[in-house]
JSON list of C-alpha atoms in Angstrom, two decimals:
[
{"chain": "V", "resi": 217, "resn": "UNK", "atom": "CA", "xyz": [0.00, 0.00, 0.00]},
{"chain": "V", "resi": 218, "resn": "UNK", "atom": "CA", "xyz": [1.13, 3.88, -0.53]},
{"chain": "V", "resi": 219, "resn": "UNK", "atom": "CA", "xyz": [-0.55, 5.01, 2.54]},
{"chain": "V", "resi": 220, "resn": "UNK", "atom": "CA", "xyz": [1.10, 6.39, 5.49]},
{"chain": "V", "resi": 221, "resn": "UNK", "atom": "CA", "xyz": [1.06, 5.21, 8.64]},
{"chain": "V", "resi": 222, "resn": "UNK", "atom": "CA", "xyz": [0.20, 7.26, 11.96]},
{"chain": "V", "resi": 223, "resn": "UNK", "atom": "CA", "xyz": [1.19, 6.27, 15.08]},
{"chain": "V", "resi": 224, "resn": "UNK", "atom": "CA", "xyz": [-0.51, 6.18, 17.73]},
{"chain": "V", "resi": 225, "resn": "UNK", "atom": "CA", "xyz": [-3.88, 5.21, 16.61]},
{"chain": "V", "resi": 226, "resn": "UNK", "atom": "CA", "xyz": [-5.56, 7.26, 19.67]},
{"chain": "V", "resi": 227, "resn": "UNK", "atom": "CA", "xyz": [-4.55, 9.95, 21.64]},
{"chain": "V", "resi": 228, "resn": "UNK", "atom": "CA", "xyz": [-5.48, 11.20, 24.95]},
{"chain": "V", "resi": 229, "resn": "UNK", "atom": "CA", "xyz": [-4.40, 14.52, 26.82]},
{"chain": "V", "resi": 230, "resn": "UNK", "atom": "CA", "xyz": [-5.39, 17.12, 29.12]},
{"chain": "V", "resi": 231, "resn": "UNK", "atom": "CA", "xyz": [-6.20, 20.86, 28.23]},
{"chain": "V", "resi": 232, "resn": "UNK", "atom": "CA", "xyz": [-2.83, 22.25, 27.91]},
{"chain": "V", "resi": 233, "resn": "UNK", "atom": "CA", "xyz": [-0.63, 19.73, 27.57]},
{"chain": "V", "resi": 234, "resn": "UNK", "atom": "CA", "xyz": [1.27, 18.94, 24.20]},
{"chain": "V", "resi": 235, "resn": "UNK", "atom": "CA", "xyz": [0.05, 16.38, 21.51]},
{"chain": "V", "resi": 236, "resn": "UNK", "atom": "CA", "xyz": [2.79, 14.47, 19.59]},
{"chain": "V", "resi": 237, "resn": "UNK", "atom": "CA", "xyz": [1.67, 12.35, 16.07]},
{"chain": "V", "resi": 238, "resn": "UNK", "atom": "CA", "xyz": [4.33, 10.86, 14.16]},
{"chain": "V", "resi": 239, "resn": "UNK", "atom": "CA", "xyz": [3.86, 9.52, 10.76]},
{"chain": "V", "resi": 240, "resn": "UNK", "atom": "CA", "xyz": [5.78, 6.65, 8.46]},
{"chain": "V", "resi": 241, "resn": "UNK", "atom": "CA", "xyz": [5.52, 6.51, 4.40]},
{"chain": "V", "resi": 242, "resn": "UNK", "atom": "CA", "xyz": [7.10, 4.35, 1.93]},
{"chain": "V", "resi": 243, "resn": "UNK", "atom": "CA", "xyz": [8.58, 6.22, -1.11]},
{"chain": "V", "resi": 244, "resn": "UNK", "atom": "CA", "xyz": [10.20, 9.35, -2.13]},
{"chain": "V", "resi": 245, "resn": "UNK", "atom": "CA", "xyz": [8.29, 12.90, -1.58]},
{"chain": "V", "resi": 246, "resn": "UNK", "atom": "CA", "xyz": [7.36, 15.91, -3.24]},
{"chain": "V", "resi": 247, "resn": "UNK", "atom": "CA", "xyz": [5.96, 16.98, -0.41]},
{"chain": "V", "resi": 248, "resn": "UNK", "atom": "CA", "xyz": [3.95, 15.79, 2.85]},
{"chain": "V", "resi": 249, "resn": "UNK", "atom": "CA", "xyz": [1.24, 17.45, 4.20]},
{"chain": "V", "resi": 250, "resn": "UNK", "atom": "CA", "xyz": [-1.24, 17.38, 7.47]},
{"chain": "V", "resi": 251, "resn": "UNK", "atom": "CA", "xyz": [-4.83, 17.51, 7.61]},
{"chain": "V", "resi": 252, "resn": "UNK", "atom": "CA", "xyz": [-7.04, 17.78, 10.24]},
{"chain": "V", "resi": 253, "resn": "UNK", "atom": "CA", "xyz": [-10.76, 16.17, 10.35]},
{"chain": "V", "resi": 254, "resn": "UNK", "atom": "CA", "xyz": [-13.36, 17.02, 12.78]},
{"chain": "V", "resi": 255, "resn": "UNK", "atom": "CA", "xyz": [-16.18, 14.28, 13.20]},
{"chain": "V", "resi": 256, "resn": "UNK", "atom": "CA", "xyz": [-18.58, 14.31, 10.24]},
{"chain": "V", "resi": 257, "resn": "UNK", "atom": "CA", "xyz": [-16.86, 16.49, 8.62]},
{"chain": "V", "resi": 258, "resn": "UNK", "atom": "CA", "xyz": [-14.39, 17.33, 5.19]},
{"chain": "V", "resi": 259, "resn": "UNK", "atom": "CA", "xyz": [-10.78, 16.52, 6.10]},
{"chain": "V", "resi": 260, "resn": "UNK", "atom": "CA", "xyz": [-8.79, 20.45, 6.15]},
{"chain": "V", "resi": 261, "resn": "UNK", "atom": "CA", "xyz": [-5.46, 21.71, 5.28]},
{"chain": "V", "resi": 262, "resn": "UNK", "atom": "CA", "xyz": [-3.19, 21.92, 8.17]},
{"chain": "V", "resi": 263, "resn": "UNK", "atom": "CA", "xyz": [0.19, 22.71, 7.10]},
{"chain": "V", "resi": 264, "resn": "UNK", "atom": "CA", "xyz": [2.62, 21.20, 4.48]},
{"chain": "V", "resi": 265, "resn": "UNK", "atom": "CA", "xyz": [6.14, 21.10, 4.11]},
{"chain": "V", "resi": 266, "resn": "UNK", "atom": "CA", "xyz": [8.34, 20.04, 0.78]},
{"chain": "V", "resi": 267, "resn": "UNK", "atom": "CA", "xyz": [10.98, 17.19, 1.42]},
{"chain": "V", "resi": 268, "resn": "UNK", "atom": "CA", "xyz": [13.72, 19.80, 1.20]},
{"chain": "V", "resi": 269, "resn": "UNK", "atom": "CA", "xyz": [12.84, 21.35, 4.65]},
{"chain": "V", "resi": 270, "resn": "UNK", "atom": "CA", "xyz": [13.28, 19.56, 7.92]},
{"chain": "V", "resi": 271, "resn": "UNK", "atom": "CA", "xyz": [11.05, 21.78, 9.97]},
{"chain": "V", "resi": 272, "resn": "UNK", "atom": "CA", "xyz": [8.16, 24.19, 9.73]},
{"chain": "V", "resi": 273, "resn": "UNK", "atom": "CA", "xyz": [6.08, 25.83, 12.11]},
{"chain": "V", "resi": 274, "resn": "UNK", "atom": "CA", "xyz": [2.43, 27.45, 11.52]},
{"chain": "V", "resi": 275, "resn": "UNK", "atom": "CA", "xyz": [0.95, 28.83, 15.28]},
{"chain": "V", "resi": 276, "resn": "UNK", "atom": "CA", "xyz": [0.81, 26.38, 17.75]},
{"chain": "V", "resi": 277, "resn": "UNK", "atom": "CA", "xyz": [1.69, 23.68, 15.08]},
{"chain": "V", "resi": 278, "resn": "UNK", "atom": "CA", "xyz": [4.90, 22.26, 14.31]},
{"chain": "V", "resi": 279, "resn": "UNK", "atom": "CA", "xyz": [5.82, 20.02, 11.52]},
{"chain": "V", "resi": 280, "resn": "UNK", "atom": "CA", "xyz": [9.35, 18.26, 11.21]},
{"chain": "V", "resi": 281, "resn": "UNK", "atom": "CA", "xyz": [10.21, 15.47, 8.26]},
{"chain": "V", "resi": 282, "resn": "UNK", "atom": "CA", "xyz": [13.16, 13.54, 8.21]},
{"chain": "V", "resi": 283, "resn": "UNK", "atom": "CA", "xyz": [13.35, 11.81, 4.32]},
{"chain": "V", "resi": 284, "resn": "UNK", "atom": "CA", "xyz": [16.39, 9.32, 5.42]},
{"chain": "V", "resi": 285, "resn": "UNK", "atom": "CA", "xyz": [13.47, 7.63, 7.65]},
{"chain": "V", "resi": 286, "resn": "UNK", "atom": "CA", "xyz": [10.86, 8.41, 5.85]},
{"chain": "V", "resi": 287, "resn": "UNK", "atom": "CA", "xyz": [8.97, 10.20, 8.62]},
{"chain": "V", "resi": 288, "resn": "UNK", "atom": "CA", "xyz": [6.81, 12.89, 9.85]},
{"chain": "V", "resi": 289, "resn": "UNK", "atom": "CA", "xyz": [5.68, 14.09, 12.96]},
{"chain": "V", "resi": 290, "resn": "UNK", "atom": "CA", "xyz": [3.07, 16.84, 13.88]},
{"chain": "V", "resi": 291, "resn": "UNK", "atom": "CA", "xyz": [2.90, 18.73, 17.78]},
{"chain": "V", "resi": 292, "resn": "UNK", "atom": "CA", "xyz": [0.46, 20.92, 18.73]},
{"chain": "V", "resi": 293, "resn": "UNK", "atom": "CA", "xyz": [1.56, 22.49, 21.57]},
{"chain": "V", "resi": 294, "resn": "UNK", "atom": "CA", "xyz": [-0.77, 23.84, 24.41]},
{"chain": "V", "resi": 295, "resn": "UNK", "atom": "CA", "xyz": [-3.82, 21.43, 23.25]},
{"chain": "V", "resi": 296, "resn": "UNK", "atom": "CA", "xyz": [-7.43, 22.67, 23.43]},
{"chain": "V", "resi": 297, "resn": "UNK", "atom": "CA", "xyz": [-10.41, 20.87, 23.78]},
{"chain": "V", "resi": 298, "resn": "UNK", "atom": "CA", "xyz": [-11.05, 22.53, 20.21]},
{"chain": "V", "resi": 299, "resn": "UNK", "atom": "CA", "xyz": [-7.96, 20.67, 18.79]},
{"chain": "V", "resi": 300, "resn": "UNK", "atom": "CA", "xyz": [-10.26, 17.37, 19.47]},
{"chain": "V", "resi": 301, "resn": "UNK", "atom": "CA", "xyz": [-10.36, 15.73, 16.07]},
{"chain": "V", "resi": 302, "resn": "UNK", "atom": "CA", "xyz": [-8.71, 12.98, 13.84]},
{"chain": "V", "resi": 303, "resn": "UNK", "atom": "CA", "xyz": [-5.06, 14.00, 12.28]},
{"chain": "V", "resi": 304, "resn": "UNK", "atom": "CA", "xyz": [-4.29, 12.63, 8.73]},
{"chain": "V", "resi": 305, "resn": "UNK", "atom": "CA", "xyz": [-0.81, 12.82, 7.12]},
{"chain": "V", "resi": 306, "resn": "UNK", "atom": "CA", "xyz": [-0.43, 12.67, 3.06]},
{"chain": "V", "resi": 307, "resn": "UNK", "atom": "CA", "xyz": [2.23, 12.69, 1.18]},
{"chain": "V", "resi": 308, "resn": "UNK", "atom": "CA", "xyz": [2.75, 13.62, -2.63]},
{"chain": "V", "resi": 309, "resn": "UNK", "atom": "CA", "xyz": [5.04, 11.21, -4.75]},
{"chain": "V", "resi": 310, "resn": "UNK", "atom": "CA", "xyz": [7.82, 12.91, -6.37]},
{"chain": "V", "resi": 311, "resn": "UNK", "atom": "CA", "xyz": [7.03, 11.73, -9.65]},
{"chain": "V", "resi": 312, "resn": "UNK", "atom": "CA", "xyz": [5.11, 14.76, -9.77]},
{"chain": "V", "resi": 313, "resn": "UNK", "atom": "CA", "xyz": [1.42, 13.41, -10.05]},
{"chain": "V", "resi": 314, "resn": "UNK", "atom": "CA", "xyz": [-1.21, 15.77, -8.22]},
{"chain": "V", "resi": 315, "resn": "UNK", "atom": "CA", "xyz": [-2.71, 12.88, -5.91]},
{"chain": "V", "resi": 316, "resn": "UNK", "atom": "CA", "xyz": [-2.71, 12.36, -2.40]},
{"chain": "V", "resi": 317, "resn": "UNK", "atom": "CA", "xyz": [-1.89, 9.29, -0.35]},
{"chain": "V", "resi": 318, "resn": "UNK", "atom": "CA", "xyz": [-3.51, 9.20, 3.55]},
{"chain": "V", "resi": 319, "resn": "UNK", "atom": "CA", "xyz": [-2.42, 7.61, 6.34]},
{"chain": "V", "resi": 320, "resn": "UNK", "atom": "CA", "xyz": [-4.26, 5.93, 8.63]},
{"chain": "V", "resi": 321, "resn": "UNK", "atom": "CA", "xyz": [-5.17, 8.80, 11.12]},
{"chain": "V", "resi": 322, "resn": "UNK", "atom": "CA", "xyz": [-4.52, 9.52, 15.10]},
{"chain": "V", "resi": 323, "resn": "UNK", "atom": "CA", "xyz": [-7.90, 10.65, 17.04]},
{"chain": "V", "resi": 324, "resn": "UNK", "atom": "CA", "xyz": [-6.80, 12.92, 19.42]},
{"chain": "V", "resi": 325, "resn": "UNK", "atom": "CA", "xyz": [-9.25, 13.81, 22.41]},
{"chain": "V", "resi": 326, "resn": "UNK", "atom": "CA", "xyz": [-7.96, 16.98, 24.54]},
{"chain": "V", "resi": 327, "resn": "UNK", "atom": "CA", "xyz": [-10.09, 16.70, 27.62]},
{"chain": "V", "resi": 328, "resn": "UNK", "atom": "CA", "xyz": [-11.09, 20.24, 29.38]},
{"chain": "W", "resi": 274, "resn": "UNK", "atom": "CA", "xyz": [-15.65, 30.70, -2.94]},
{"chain": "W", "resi": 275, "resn": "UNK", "atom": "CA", "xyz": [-18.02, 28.57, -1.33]},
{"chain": "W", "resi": 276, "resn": "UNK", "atom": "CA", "xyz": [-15.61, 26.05, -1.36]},
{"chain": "W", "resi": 277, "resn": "UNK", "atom": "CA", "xyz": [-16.60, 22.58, -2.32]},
{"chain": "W", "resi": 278, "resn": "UNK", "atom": "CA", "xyz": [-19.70, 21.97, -2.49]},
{"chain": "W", "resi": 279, "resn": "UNK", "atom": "CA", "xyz": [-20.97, 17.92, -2.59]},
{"chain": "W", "resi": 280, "resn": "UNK", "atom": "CA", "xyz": [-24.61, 16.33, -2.77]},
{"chain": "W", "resi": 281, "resn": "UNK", "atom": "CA", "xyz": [-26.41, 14.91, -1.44]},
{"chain": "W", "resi": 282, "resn": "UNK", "atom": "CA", "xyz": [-25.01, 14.77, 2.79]},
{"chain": "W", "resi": 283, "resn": "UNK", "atom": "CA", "xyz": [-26.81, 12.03, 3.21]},
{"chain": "W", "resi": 284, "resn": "UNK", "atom": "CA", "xyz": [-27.86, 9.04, 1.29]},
{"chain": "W", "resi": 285, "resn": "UNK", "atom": "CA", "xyz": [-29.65, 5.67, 1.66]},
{"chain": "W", "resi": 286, "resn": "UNK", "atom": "CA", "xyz": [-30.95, 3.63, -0.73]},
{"chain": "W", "resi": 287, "resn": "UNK", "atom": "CA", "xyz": [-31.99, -0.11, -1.29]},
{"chain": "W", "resi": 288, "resn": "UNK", "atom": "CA", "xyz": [-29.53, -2.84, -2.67]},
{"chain": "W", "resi": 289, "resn": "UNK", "atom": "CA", "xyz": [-29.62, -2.62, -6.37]},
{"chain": "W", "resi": 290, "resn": "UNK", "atom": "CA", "xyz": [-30.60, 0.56, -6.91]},
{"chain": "W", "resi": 291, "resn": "UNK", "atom": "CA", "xyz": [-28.51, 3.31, -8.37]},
{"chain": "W", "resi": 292, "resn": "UNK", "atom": "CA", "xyz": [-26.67, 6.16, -6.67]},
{"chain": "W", "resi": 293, "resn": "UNK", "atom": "CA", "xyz": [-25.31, 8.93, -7.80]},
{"chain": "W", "resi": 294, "resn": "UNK", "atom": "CA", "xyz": [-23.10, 11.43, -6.11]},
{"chain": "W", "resi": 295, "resn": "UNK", "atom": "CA", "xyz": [-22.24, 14.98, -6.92]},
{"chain": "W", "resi": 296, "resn": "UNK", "atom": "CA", "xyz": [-19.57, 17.85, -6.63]},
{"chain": "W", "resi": 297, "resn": "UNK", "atom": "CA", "xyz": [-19.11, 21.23, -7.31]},
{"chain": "W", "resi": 298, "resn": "UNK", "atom": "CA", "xyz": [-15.32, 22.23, -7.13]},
{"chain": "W", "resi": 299, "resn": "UNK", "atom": "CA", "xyz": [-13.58, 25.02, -6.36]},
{"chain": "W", "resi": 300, "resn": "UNK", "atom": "CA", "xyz": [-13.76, 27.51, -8.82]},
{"chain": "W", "resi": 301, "resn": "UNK", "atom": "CA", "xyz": [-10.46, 27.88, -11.24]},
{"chain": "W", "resi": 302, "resn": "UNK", "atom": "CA", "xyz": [-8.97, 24.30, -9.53]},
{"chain": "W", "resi": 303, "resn": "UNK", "atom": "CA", "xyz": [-7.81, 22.36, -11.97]},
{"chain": "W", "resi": 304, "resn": "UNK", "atom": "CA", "xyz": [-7.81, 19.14, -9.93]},
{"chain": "W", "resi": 305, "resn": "UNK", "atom": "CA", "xyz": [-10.57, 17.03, -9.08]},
{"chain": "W", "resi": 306, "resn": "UNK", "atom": "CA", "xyz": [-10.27, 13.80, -6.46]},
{"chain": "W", "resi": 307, "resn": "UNK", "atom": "CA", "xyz": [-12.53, 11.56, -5.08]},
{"chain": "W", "resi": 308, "resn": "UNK", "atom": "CA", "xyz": [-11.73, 9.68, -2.00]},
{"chain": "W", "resi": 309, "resn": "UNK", "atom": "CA", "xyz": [-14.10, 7.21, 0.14]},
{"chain": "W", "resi": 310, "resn": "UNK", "atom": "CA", "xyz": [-13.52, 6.72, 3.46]},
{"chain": "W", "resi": 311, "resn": "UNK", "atom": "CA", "xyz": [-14.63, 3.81, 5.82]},
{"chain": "W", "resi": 312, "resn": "UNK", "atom": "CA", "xyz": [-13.32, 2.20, 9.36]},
{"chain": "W", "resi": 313, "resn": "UNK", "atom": "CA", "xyz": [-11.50, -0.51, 7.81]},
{"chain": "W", "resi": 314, "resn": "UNK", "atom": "CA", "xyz": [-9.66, 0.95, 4.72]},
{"chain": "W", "resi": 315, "resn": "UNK", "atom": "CA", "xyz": [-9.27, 4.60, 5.78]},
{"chain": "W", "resi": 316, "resn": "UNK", "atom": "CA", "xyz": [-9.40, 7.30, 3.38]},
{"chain": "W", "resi": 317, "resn": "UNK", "atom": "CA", "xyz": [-8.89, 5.55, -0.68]},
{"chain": "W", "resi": 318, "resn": "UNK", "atom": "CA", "xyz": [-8.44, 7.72, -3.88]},
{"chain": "W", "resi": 319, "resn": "UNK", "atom": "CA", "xyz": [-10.68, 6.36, -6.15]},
{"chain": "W", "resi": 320, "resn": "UNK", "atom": "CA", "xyz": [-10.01, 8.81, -8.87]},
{"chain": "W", "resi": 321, "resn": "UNK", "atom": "CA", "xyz": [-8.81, 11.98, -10.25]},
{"chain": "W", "resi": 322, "resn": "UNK", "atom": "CA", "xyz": [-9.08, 14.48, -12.79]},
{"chain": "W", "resi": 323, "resn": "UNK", "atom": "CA", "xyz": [-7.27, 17.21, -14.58]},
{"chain": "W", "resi": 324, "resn": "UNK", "atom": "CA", "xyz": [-8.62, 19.26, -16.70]},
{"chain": "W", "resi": 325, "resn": "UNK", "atom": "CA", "xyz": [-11.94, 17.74, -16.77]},
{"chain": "W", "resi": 326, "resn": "UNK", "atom": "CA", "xyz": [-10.10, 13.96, -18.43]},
{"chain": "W", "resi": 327, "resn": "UNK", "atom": "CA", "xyz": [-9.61, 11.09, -15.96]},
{"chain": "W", "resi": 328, "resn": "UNK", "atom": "CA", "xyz": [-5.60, 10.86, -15.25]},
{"chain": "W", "resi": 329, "resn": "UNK", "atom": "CA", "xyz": [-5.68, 7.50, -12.40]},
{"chain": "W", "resi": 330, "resn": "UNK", "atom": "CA", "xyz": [-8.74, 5.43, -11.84]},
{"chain": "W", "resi": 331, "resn": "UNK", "atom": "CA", "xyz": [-7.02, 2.65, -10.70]},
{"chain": "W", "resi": 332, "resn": "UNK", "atom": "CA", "xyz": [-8.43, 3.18, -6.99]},
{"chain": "W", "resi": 333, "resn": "UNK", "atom": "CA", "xyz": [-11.93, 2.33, -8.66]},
{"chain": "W", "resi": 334, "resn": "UNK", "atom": "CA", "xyz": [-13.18, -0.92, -7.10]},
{"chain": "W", "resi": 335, "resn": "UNK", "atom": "CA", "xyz": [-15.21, -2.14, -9.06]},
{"chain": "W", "resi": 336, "resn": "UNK", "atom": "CA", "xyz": [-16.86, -2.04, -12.78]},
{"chain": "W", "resi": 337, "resn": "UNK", "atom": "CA", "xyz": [-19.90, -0.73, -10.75]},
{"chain": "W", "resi": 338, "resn": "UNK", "atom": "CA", "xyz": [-17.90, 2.42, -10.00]},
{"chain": "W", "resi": 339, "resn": "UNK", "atom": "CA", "xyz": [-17.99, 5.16, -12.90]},
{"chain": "W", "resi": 340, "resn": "UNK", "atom": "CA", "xyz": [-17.20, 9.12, -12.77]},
{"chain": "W", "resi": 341, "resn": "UNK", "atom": "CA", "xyz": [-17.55, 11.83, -15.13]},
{"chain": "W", "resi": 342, "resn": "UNK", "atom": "CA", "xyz": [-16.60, 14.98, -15.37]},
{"chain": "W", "resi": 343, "resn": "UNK", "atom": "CA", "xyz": [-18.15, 17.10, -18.47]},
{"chain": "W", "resi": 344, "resn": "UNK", "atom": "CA", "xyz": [-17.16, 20.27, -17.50]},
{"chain": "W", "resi": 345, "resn": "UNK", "atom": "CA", "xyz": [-14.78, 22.15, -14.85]},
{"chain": "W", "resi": 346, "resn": "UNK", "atom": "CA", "xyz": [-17.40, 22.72, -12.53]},
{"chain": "W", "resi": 347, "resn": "UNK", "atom": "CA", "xyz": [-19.20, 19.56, -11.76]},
{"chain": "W", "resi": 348, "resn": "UNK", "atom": "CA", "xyz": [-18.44, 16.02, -11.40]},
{"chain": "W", "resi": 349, "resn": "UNK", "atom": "CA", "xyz": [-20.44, 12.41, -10.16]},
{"chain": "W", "resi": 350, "resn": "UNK", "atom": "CA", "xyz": [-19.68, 9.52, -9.10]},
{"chain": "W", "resi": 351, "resn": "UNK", "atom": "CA", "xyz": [-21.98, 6.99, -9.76]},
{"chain": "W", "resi": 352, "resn": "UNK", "atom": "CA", "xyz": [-22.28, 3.47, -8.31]},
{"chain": "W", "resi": 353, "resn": "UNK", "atom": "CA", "xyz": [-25.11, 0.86, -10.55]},
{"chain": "W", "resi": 354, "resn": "UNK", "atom": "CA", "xyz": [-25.99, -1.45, -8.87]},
{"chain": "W", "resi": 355, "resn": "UNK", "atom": "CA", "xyz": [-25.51, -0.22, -5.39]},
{"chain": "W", "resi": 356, "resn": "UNK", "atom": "CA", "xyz": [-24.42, -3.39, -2.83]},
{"chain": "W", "resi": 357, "resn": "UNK", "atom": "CA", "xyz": [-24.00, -2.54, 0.83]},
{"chain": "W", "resi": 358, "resn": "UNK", "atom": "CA", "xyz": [-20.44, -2.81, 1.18]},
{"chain": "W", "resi": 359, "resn": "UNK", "atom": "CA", "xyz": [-20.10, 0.58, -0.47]},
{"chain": "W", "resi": 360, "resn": "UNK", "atom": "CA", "xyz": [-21.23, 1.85, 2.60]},
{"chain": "W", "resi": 361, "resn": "UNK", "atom": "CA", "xyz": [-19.32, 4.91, 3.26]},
{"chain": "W", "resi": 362, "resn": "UNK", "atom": "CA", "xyz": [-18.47, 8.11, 3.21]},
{"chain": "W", "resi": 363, "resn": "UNK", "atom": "CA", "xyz": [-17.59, 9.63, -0.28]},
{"chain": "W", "resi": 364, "resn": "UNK", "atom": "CA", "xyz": [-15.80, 13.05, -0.34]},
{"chain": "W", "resi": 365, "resn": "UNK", "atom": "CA", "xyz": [-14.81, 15.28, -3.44]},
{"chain": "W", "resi": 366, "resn": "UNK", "atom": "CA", "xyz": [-11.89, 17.52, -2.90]},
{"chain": "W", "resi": 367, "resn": "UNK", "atom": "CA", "xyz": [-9.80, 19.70, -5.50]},
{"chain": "W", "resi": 368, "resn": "UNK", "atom": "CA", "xyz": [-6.87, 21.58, -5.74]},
{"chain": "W", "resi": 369, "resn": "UNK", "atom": "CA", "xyz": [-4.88, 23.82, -7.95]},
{"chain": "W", "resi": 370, "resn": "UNK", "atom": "CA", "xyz": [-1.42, 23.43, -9.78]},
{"chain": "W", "resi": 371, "resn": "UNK", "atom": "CA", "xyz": [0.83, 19.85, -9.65]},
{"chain": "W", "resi": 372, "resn": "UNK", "atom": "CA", "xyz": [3.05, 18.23, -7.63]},
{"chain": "W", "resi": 373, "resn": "UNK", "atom": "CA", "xyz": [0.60, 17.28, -4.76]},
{"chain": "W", "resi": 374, "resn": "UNK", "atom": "CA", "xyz": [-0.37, 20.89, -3.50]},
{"chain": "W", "resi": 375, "resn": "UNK", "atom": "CA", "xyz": [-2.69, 21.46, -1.09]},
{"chain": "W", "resi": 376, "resn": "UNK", "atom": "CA", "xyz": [-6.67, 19.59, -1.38]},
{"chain": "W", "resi": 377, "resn": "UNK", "atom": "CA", "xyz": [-9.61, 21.29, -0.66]},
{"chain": "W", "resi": 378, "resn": "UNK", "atom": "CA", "xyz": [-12.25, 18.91, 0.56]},
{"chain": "W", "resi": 379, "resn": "UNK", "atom": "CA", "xyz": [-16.06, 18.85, 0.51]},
{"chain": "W", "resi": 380, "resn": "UNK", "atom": "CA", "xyz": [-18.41, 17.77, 3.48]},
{"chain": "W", "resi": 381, "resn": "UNK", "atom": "CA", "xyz": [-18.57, 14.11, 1.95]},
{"chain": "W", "resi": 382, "resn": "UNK", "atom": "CA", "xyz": [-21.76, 12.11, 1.10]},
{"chain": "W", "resi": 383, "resn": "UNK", "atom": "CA", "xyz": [-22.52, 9.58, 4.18]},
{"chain": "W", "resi": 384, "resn": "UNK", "atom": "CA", "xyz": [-24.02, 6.80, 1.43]},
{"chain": "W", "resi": 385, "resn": "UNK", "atom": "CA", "xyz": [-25.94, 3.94, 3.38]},
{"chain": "W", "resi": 386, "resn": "UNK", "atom": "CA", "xyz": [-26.79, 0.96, 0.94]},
{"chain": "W", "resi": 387, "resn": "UNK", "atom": "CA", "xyz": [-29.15, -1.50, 3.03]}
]
């Protein structure tokens, strides 16, 4: 399969604390990027970062990538019970072709 | 921009029957997806467009599974005959430019075949 991998499957923190998802793939990147679905809902643009850069930060989210073993990982720091929600990671192949591989997703629950 | 736009939300129908599922992209994208996600399998590409022509369809499951896309602002998927293990939820998302930039999803079609 071309899908990623997230790791861990479930994720459980208080308000405040930081949330750590990490993310495996299988082949070479254009790019990799992190979405963010809330129950019932479309799946939404988090942040994305090319397989050139190592790290990238957007608010309370950081992103770093490491290509050598293939993985991701995403922290939000200073959770809220808003940040409740399931975290995908896709990655684009570098051979250039516009589609989108998902992992599995990591439902993260930020209790109040 | 609305964003996209998908119909219907919500969708059950009998064994057999026909569905058909609809999306509105964004306007100017010049990539169309379709995904369907379910518990077991996650979230599967099932096809894409550019440009309005079919580029990888290889995700479709089935002979049962057809899309079209006759013109840059609306697209279907259509599944004939319906069996319930298409149960799922169906989403449309597009996106502008290549090299995997970033999607733009609809709301998804929650399709329940009984």
């Amino acid at each position: 399969s071309q899908q990623g991998e997230e790791d861990p499957q479930a994720l459980s923190i208080q308000e405040g604390e930081n949330a750590t998802m990490n993310c495996s793939y299988k082949t070479s990147i254009n790019n990799l990027q992190w979405y963010r679905q809330n129950s019932g809902r479309g799946l939404v643009h988090l942040i994305l970062i090319r397989s050139n850069e190592r790290e990238k930060h957007s608010g309370r989210l950081r992103v770093t990538l490491d290509t050598s073993k293939k993985s991701s990982s995403l922290l939000i720091t200073a959770s809220r019970a808003a940040d409740t929600a399931s975290y995908f990671c896709a990655t684009a192949e570098q051979t250039g072709a516009n589609n989108l591989f998902f992992g599995t997703g990591t439902r993260l629950t930020v209790i109040p | 921009d609305a964003g996209v736009i998908q119909s219907p939300r919500h969708e059950v129908t009998e064994m057999g029957q026909e569905v058909t599922l609809r999306c509105k992209p964004i306007s100017g994208h010049d990539y169309l997806f379709w995904y369907r996600q379910t518990m077991m399998r996650g979230l599967e590409l099932l096809i894409y467009f550019n440009n309005n022509v079919p580029i990888d369809d290889s995700g479709m499951p089935e002979d049962r599974f057809s899309a079209k896309m006759p013109n840059a602002s609306f697209s279907t998927l259509k599944i004939q005959p319906s069996e319930p293990r298409d149960s799922a939820v169906y989403f449309c998302a597009s996106s502008l430019g290549t090299g995997g930039t970033e999607a733009f999803f609809g709301q998804g079609t929650r399709l329940t075949v009984v």
